[in-house]
Each structure stands twice: as C-alpha cells, then as structure tokens.
Coordinates of C-alpha atoms and ligand atoms in Angstrom, one line a residue:
Chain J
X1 CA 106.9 196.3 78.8
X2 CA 106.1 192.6 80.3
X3 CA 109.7 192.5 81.5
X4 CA 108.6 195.9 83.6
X5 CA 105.7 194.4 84.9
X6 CA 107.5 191.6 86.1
X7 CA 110.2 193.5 87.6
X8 CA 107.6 195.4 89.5
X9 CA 105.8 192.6 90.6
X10 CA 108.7 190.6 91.9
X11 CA 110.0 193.7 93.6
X12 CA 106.5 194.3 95.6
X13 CA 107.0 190.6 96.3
X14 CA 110.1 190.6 97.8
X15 CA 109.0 193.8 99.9
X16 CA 106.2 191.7 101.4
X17 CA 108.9 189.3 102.1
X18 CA 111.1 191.3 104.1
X19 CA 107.7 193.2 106.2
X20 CA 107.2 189.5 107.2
X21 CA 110.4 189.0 108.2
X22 CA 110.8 192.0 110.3
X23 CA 107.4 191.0 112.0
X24 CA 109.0 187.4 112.9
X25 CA 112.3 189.3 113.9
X26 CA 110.8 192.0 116.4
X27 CA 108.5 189.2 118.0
X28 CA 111.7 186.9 118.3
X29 CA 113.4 189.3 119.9
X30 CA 111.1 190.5 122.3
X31 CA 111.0 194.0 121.5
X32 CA 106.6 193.9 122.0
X33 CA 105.2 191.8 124.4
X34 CA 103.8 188.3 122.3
X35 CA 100.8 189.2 124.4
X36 CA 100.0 192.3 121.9
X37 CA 102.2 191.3 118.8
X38 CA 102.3 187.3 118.0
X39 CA 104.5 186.6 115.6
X40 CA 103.1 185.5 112.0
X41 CA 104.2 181.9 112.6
X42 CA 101.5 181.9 115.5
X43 CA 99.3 184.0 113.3
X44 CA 99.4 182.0 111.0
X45 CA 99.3 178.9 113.1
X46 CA 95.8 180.3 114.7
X47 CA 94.5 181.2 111.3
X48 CA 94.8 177.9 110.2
X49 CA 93.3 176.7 113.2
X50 CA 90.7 178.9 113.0
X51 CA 89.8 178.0 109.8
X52 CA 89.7 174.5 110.1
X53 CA 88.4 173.4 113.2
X54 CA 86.5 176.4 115.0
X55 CA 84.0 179.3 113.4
X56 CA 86.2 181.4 111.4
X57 CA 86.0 180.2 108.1
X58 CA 82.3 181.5 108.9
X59 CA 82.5 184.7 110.5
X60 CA 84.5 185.4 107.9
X61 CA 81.9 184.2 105.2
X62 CA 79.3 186.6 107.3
X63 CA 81.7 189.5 106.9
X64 CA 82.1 189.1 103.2
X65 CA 78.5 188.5 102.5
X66 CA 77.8 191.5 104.3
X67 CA 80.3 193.3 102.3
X68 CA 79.1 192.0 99.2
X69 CA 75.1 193.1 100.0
X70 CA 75.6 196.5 101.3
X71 CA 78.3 197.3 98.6
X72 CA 75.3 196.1 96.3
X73 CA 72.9 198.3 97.5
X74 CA 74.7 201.1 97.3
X75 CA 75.9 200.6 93.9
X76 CA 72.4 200.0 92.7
X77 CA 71.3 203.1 94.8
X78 CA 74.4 205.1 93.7
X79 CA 74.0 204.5 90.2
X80 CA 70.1 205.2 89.9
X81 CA 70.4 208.6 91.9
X82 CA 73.7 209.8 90.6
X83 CA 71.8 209.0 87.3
X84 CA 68.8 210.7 88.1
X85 CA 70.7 214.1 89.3
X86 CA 73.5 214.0 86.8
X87 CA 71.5 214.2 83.9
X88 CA 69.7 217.3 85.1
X89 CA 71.2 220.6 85.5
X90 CA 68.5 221.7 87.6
X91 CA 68.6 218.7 90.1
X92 CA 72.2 219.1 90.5
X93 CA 71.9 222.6 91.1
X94 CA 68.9 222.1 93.7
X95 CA 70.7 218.7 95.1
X96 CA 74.2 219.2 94.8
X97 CA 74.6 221.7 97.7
X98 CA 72.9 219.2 100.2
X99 CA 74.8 216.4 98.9
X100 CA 77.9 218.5 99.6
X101 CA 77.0 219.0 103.0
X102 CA 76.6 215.2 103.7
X103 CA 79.1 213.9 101.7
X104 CA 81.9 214.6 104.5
X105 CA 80.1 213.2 107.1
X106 CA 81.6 209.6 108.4
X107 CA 79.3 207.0 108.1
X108 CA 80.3 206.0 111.8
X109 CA 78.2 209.6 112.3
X110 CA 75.4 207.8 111.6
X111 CA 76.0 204.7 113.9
X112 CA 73.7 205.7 116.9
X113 CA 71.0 207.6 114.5
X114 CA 70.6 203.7 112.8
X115 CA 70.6 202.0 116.4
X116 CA 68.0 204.3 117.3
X117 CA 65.8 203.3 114.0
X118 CA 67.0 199.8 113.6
X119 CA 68.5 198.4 116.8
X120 CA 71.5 196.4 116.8
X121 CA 70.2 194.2 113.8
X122 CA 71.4 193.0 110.8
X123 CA 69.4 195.7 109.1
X124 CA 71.1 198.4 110.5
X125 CA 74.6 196.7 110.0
X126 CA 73.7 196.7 106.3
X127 CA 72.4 199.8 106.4
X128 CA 75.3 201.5 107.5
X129 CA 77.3 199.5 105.3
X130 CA 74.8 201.0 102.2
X131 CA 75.1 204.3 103.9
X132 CA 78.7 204.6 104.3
X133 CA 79.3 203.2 100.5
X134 CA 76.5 205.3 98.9
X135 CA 78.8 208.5 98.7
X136 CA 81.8 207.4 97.1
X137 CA 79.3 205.8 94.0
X138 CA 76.9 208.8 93.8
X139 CA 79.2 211.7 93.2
X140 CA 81.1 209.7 91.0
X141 CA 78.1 208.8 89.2
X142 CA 76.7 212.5 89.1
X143 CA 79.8 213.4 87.8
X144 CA 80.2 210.9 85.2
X145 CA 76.7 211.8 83.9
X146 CA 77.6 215.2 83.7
X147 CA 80.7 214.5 82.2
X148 CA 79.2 213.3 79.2
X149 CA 80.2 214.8 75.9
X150 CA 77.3 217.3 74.7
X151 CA 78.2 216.4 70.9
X152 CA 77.1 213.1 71.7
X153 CA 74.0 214.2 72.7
X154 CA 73.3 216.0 69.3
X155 CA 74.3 212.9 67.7
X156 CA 71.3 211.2 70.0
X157 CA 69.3 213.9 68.3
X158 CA 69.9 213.7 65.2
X159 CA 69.7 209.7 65.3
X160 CA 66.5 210.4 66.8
X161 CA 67.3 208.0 69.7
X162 CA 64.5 207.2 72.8
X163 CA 64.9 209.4 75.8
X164 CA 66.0 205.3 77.9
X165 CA 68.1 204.7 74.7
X166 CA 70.2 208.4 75.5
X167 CA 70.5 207.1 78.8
X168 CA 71.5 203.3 78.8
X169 CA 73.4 203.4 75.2
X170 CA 75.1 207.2 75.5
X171 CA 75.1 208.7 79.4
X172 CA 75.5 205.3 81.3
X173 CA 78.8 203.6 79.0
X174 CA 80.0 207.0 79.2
X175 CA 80.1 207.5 83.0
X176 CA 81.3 204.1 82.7
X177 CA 85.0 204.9 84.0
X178 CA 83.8 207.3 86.6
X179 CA 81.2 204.4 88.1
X180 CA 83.8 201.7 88.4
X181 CA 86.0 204.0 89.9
X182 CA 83.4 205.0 92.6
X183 CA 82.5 201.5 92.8
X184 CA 85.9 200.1 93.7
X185 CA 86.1 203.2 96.0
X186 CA 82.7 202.4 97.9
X187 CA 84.2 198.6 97.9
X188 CA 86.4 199.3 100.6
X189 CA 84.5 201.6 102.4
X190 CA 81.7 198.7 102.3
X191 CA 84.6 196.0 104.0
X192 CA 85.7 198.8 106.7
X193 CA 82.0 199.3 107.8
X194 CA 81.0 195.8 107.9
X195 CA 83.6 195.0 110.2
X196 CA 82.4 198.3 112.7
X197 CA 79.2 197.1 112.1
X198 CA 79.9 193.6 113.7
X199 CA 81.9 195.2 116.4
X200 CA 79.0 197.4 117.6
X201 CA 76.1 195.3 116.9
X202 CA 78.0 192.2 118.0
X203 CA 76.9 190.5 115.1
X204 CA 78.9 186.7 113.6
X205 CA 81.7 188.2 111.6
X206 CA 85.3 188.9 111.5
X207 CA 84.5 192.2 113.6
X208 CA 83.2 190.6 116.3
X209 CA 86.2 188.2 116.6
X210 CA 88.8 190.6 116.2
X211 CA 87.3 192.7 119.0
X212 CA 86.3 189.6 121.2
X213 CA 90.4 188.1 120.5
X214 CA 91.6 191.6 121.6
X215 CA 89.2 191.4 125.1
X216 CA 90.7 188.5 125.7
X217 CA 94.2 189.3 124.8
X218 CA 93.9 186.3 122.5
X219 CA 96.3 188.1 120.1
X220 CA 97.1 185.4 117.0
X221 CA 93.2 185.1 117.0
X222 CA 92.9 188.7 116.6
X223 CA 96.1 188.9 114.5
X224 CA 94.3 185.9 112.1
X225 CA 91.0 188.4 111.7
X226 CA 93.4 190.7 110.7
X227 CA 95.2 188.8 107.8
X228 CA 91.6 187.4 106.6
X229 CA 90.2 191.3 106.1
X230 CA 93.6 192.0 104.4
X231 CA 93.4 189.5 102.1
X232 CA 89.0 190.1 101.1
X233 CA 90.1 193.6 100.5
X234 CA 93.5 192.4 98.1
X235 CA 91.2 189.8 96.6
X236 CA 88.1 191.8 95.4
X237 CA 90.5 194.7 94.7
X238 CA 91.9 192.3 92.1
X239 CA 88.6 191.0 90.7
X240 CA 86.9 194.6 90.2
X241 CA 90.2 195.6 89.1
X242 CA 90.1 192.6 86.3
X243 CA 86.2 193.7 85.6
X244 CA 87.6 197.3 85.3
X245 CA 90.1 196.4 82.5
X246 CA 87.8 194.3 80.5
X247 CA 84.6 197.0 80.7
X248 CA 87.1 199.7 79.2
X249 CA 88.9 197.4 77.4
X250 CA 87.9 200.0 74.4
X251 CA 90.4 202.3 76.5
X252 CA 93.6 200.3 75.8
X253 CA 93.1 199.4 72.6
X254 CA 95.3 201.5 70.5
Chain Y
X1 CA 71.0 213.9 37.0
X2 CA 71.6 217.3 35.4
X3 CA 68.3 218.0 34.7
X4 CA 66.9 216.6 37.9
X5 CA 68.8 219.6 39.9
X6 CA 66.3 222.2 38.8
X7 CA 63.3 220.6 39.3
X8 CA 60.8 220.4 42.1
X9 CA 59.9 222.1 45.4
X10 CA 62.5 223.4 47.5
X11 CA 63.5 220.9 49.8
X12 CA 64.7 222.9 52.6
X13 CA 64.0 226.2 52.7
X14 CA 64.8 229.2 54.8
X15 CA 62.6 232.2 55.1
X16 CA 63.1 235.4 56.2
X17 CA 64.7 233.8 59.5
X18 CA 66.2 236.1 62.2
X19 CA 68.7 234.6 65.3
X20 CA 68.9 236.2 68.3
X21 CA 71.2 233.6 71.0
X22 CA 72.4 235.1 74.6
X23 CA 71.4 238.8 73.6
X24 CA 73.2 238.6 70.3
X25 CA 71.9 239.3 66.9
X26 CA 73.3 235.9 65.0
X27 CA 71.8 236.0 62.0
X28 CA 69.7 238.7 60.4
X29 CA 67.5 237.8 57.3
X30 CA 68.6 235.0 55.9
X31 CA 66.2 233.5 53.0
X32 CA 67.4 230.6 51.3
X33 CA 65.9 227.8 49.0
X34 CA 67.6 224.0 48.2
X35 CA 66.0 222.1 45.8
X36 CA 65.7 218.3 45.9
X37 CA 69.7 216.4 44.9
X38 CA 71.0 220.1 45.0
X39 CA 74.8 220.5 47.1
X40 CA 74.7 223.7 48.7
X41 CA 78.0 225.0 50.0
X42 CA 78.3 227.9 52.5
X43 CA 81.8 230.1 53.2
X44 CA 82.5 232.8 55.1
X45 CA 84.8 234.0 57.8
X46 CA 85.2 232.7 60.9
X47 CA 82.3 233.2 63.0
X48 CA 80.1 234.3 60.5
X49 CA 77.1 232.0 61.1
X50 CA 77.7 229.1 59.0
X51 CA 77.1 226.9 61.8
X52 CA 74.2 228.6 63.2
X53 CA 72.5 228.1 60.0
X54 CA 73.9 224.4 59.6
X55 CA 71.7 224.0 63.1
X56 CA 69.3 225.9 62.5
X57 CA 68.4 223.2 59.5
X58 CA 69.4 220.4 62.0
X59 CA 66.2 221.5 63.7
X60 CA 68.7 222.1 66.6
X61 CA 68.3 225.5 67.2
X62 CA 64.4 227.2 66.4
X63 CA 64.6 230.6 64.6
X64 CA 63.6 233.7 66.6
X65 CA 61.7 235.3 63.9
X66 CA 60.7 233.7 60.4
X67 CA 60.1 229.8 59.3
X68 CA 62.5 226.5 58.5
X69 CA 60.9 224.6 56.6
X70 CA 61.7 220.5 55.6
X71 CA 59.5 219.5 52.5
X72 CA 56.8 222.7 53.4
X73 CA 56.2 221.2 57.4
X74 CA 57.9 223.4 60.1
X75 CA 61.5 222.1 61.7
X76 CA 60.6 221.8 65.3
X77 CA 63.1 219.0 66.2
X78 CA 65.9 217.0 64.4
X79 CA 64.3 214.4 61.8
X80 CA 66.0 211.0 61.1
X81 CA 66.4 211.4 57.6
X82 CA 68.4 214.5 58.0
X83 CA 71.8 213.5 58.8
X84 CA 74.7 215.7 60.6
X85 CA 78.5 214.9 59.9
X86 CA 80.1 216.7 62.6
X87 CA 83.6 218.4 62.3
X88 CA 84.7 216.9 65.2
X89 CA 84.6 213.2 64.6
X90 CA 86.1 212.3 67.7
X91 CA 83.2 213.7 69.5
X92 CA 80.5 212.8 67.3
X93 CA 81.4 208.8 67.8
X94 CA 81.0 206.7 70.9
X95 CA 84.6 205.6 72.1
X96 CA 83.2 202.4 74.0
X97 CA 81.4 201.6 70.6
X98 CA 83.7 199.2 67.6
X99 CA 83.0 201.0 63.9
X100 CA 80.2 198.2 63.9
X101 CA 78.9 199.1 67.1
X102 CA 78.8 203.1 65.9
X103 CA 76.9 202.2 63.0
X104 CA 74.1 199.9 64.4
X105 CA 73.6 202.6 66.6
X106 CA 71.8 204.6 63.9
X107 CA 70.0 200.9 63.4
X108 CA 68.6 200.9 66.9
X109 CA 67.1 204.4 66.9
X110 CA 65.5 203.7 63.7
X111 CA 64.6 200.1 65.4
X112 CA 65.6 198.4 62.3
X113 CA 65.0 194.9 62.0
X114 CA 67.9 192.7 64.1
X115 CA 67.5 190.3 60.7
X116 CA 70.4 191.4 58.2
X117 CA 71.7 194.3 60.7
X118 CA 74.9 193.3 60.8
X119 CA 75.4 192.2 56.6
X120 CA 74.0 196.0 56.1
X121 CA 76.6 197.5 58.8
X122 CA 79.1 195.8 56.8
X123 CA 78.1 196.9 53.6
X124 CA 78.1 200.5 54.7
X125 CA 81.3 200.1 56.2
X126 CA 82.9 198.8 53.2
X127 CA 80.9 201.9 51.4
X128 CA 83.1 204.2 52.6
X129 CA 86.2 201.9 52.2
X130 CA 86.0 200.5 56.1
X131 CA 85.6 197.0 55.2
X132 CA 86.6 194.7 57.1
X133 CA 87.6 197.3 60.0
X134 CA 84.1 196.5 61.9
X135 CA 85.6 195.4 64.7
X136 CA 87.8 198.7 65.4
X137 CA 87.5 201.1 68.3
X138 CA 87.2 204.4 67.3
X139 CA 90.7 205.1 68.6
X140 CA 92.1 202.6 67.0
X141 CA 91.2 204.7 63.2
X142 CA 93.3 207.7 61.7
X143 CA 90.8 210.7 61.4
X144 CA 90.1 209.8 58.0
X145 CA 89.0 206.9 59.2
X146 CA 86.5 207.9 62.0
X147 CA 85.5 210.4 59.9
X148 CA 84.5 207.8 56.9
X149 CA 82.8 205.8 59.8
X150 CA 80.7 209.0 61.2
X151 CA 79.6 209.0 57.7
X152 CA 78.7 205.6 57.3
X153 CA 76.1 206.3 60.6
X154 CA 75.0 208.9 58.7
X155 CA 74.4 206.6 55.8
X156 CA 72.5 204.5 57.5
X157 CA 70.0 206.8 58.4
X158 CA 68.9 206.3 54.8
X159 CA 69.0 210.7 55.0
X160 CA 67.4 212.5 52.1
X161 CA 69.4 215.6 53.2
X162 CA 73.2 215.5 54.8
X163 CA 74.7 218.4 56.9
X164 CA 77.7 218.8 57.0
X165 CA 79.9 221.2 58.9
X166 CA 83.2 221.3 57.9
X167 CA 83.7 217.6 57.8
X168 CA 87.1 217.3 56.8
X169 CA 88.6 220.1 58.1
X170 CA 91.0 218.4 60.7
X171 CA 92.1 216.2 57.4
X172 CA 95.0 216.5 55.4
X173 CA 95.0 217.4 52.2
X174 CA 95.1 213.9 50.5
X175 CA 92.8 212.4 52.6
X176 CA 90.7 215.2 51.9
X177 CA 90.1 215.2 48.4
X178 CA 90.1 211.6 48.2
X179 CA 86.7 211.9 50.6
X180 CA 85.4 214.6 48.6
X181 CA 85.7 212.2 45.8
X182 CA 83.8 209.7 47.9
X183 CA 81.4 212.1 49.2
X184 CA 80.7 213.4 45.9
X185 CA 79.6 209.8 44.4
X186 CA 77.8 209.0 47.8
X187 CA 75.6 212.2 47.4
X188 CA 75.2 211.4 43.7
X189 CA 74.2 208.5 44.0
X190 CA 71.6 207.9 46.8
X191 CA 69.7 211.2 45.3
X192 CA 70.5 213.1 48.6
X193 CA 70.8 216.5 49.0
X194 CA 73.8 218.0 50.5
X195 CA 73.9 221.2 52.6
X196 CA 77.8 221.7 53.3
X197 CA 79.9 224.0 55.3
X198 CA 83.7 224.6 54.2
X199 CA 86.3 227.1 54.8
X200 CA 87.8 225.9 51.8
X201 CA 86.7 228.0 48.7
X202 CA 88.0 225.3 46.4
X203 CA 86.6 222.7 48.5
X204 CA 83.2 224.5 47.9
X205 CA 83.2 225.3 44.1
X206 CA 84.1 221.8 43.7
X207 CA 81.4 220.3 45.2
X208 CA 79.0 222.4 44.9
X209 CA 76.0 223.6 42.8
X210 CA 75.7 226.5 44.4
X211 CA 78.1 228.3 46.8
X212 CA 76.6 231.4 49.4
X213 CA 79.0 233.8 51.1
X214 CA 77.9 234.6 54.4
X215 CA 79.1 237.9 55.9
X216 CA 79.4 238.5 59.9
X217 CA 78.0 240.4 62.5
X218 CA 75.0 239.7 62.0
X219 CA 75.8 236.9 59.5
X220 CA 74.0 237.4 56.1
X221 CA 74.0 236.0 53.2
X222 CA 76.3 238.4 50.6
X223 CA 76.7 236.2 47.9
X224 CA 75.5 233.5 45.9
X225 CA 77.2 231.4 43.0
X226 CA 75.5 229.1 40.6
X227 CA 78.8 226.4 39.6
X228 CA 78.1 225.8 35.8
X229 CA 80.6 222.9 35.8
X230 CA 79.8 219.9 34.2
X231 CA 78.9 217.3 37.2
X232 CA 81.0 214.9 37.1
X233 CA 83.9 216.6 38.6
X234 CA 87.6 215.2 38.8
X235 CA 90.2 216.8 41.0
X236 CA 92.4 217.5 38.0
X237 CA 90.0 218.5 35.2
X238 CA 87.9 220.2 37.2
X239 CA 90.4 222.7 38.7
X240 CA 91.8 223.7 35.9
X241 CA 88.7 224.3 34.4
X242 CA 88.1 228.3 33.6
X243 CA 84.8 228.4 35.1
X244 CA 86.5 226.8 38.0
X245 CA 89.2 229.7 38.2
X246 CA 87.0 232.4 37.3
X247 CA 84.9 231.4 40.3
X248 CA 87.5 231.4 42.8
X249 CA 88.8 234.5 41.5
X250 CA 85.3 235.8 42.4
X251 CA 84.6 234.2 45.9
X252 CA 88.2 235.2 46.7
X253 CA 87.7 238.1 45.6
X254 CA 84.8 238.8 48.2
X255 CA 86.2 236.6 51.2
X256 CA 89.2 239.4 50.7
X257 CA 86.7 242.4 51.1
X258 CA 85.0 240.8 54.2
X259 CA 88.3 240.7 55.5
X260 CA 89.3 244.2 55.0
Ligands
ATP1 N1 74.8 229.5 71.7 C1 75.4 230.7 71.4 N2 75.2 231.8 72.2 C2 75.7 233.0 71.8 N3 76.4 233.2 70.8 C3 76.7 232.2 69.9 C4 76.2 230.9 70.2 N4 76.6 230.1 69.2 C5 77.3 230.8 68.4 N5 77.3 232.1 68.8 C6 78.0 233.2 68.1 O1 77.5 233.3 66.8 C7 78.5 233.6 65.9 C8 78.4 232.6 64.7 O2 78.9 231.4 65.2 P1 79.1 230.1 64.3 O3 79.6 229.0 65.1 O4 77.8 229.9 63.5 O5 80.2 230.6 63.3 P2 80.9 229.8 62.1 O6 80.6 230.6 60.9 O7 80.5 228.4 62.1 O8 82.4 230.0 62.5 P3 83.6 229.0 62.3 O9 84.0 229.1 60.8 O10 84.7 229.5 63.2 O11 83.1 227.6 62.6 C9 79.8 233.7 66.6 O12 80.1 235.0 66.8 C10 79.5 233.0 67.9 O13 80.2 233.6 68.9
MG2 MG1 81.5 226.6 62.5

C-alpha cells in the first residue's frame, strides 16, 4: 500500500521532469520563436526576479486574496441556499428548474451585466468571482441535503431533536462529502475568474500581468504569471484536499 | 415482576384504528391493549402490517379512523420516552458520529446536563457489552455491534416503552440469541415495556408475554397468545419447555394457513 503510493508519486515526478525538459529542449532548439515560448530557465529566471525585486510577489498576493474572498462568499452563500432548498421538497421543485436554467451559463456571461451594475471595481471582480463559484457549491449542496438518509430523520424524531439540531447535527455532516466536493470544485472556478477579472477590470493581480507581459511580448514575465497560478491552484488543491481527508476521516476508518 | 404484568392501565393502547396510506386499505380494525412492563410480540407474513402498526405507536404515522393512545393522551407526534430500534442499524446511526458520539446524541435532544455526559455514555455503552469501544465509527462495528449501540441510544432516552421492528433480523443466529438474552434482562430490568416485531416465531414466544398474528390485506389482528412460561427464560430450558412447543405448534400452525 505505501510502497504504491510511493511508486505513484515518484512516477508523476519524474513525468513533471521530462515536460520540463521537453520545454527547455524545444526552446533550445528554436522550434517557437523565444519571443512567444521562453524557456523555463528564463521563466524561471523572471519569476525569481519578479518576486524579489519588482511587484509580483504582490499581484500575486491580490490574486489569491481575491480568490480566497469570493470563493468565501460563495461557499457561505452556497451552503445557506443549497440548505435552504435541499431540505424542502417543495423549494426544489419550485427552484430547481430555474437553477437548471442558470446553472450552464458561464460566469464570463455575466461579465458586462456586472460592469454595467458595478463598473470595473473591485466589487464587481469579486462578484463575479462569487457568481461564477456559487453554482458548483449550490447544487452540490442541494443535493447533499436531499441525499440525506430519511431513516435518520425518524431517528431525529424519535430522539425528539430541535428543528436547528436536524439541521446542523443530521442534514449538514451528512451533505458533508457532497459540500467539500462542490467546494473544491467552486475553488478552481474562484482562481480562473479572479484572474479574468483582473484582466478586464485591469485590476493589481496576476491577471493583469500576464495580459500586460503578453502586450508587450515580455514572454518569461508572462510565462512567471503562468507558473505562480499553477502552483495557487496545486497548493490549495492540496490543502482542501488534506481538510477533506480529515472531515471524513469517519470514511476511511475501517 | 410476575404479578406486576397484569396490573394497571393499559399503557399503550389501540382502538378501533383503521389505515388507509396511498389509496390502500393498510390496516382494518385493529384494537389492542399493552399493559405497563408487558412484551408484546407481533408475526405475521411479509407485508402484513406489522410495521404500520410499529409506526403507528411511534406516533409516526396518525390513524385514519380510531384513537392511539400513550398513557390515555392522544399520539400526535413521537415522544422521547418511546424509543425505536430500527431493523436497519446501519441507517438508524450517524456514520460521521464514534459509538460515543451516537449516544450523546440522544443526550443533546434531551439537553442533558454536559456534567457526567460522557461517564453515563460509557456506562451505557458497556451496558450492552460496548465498553471501551466509545471511540468506534459505526463502520468500524460488526452488525451486532451497531446494533447493541442503536440500543444503547435508545437507552438513553430513559424510554418507558421500546419498539422494536425486527431488530435482529440481519443477525446471525448466535449473535441473535445472545441479544435476546440481553434484551430480555434490559427490558426486565428498567420496568419498560416492550412492543416487538419478529418474523421469528420462536424469537416471539420467547420473549414474549403475549404474541398477536396479524393477517394481510388489510392486516388484522387473527390471533393472540398469552405465553404462560415462567419469566425468567433461558435459551435451553425454555425451548424445550412443552408450553413452549405447544405454542409454536399453534402459531405455526396459523402462519401455515395464512400462507395457504
Ligand atoms: N407509505 C405507504 N404507502 C402505501 N402503502 C404502504 C406504505 N407503507 C406500507 N405500505 C403497504 O402496507 C403493507 C404493510 O406494510 P408493512 O411494512 O407494515 O408490512 P410488514 O408486516 O412490516 O412487512 P415485512 O415483514 O416485510 O416487514 C404493505 O403491503 C406495504 O406495501
Ligand atoms: Mg416490516
């Protein structure tokens, strides 16, 4: 079992290993112009650069924090409305179609509709963000509550458990699984958005940079933004996934 | 104990209760009377109603025509101190929950006192021989186990009256009669009384007082049983007794007709 895991870990290893190396051997050889594709030494080089001396280490603070806040607010949204319509047949069956019906639409749909109300603030980059990021955590959510095991319900009964008690002790650790899934879901969508965001409200942020490198042709710059967003998205990918893992750790117990 | 059987006001009692659910005619009729520390056991044939009535004295389901009644006031709603034991255990407990966790549960909705919680929890686990298994997940218990466990909620409900629907029919056999055993003394002992559903006509002369056959569509009650065994019963003695055989000849008997 741990011997698999390593195994698997040193094999996605040495695949990152070998995509670096064919990056550093097509840009040796010339076969894309270094003005579109630097190699990663200069990548790297410009990262580093970036990070120390200039505004990088910054923007790319601004983009996380963004991140971070609108992936909040949907969360906190998502939960409490997913709640609110999971646990009641008739909601869903009066909300669901609607919800159906906006689910699909990008949140980049909503882009100009948010200019229009909000300008090209910080508001209406977070509000995007929360926009985009609501959908993943609200059908999961809905579908978590109405998941929930109707026996356990009688049991609520029976105990003669408070109608807040049913919810935050029964229906809410039950949807548990469904909630972080949505939530690690909506995570992404939150990092993708923030950077559009900052690309079309021009505000500090990785977004910005990557789109002001690429005017300017300044590709290890842009190619550096590119290697910071990978790396937030691996990172808190990890950490929810750790968080994940301990909230059900009643799963793998066995 | 004998004595105490007979006496008193019903405890539960059924009258003249019709159920009609989704256009069907459930039950039809059913009157019924349990007196205070008496163990009621219902059989029947698969889909007879045994159940339905089990719910019906939950308070889960309301009659369509007649009265339920818990110590003479109408069951509107399930009470606290009548418990449910569920079949299926694996249901009836919260996975996320330890066997501790499952058992302060019944704590919080009575909002016990914090104070001593946990010294009681462990005392009811080790009631129904989980001690020392507190900090379990459910999944982590054979069926006899959870089963013991969704018992020891029940317990701690402090119930004057368990339900019980076919509690250990998922069990084997050993398992099984060792929690009768247990389930027998637990009944006994707190005063309760038991309403229990079996398929298991041995199960039910054993540990019952009284034994009803229920008959389907609609379910009725066909039969009733008064078990003149002495009440202390033993898993040996007990069955071999010829009051014990002579019932089972009889319930057998009318399960067989039923089922022709
Ligand atoms: N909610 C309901 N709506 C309509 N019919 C129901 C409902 N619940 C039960 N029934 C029907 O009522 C009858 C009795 O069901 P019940 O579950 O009480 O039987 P049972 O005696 O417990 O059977 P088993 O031994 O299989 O558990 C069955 O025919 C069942 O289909
Ligand atoms: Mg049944």
């Amino acid at each position: 079992m741990k011997i698999d895991r390593l195994l698997w870990t040193g094999a996605s290893l040495l695949f990152f290993a070998a995509l670096i190396w064919f990056w550093q051997f097509v840009s040796d050889n010339r076969w894309v112009s270094p003005v579109f594709l630097p190699g990663p030494d200069r990548a790297w080089n410009a990262m580093m650069r970036g990070l120390q001396t200039g505004d990088l280490g910054l923007r790319w603070i601004a983009t996380i924090e963004r991140m971070i806040y609108g992936w909040l607010l949907a969360s906190l949204a998502g939960i409490f409305l997913g709640a609110v319509i999971g646990s009641s047949e008739m909601a869903r069956a009066y909300i669901g179609p609607s919800l159906e019906l906006m689910r699909p639409l990008p949140a980049s749909a909503v882009v100009p509709l948010a200019i229009a109300l909000l300008g090209l603030s910080e508001s209406m980059v977070l509000g995007v963000i929360a926009f985009g990021a609501l959908w993943p955590m609200l059908l999961a959510t809905v579908h978590g509550f109405s998941a929930v095991e109707p026996r356990l319900y009688e049991v609520s009964r029976a105990l003669g458990l408070s109608r807040s008690a049913v919810i935050f002790k029964i229906s809410l650790p039950s949807s548990m699984p469904d909630i972080l899934a949505g939530m690690r879901l909506s995570l992404t969508v939150a990092l993708i958005l923030a950077v559009v965001g900052e690309m079309l409200a021009s505000r500090e942020g990785l977004g910005s940079h990557i789109m002001l490198a690429a005017r300017a042709f300044r590709s290890a710059d842009l190619f550096a933004g590119v290697i910071l967003l990978g790396v937030t998205g691996l990172v808190s990918a990890l950490l929810l996934g750790w968080f994940e893992s301990w909230m059900l750790r009643w799963r793998e117990s066995r | 104990m004998l004595e105490k059987q007979h006496a008193g006001s019903p405890v539960l009692h059924i009258d003249r209760v019709n159920l009609t659910l989704g256009g069907h005619e459930i039950l039809r009729d059913i009157n019924l009377s349990i007196r205070e520390g008496e163990f009621v056991c219902v059989v029947g044939p698969s889909g007879c109603g045994k159940t339905t009535m089990l719910r019906l004295l939950a308070g889960l389901y309301q009659p369509t025509s007649g009265d339920v009644t818990y110590r003479s006031t109408r069951m509107t709603h399930p009470r606290q101190d009548i418990a449910i034991v569920f079949q299926d255990y694996g249901k009836a407990l919260l996975p996320w929950r330890t066997a501790h966790g499952n058992v302060s549960l019944a704590f919080e909705a009575l909002n016990a006192p914090r104070e001593g919680r946990d010294d009681k929890i462990e005392q009811l686990l080790a009631k129904v021989g989980l001690g020392g298994q507190g900090k379990k997940y459910p999944n982590q218990l054979s069926g006899g186990m959870q089963q013991r466990l969704q018992i020891a909620r029940c317990l701690a409900q402090t119930p004057s009256v368990l339900l019980m629907d076919e509690p250990f029919g998922a069990l084997d056999a050993m398992t099984r009669q060792g929690l009768q055993d247990e389930i027998l003394s637990i009944v006994r002992g707190t005063g309760a009384t038991a309403f229990f559903v079996t398929h298991d006509l041995e199960e039910a002369i054993y540990l019952g007082d009284r034994v009803i056959g229920l008959l389907p569509h609609p379910g009725r009650v066909a039969i009733e049983v008064e078990v003149n065994l002495p009440r202390d019963r033993n898993q040996l003695t007990t069955r071999e007794d010829p009051e014990f055989l002579r019932l089972r000849r009889q319930l057998f008997d009318f399960i067989k007709e039923a089922e022709s």
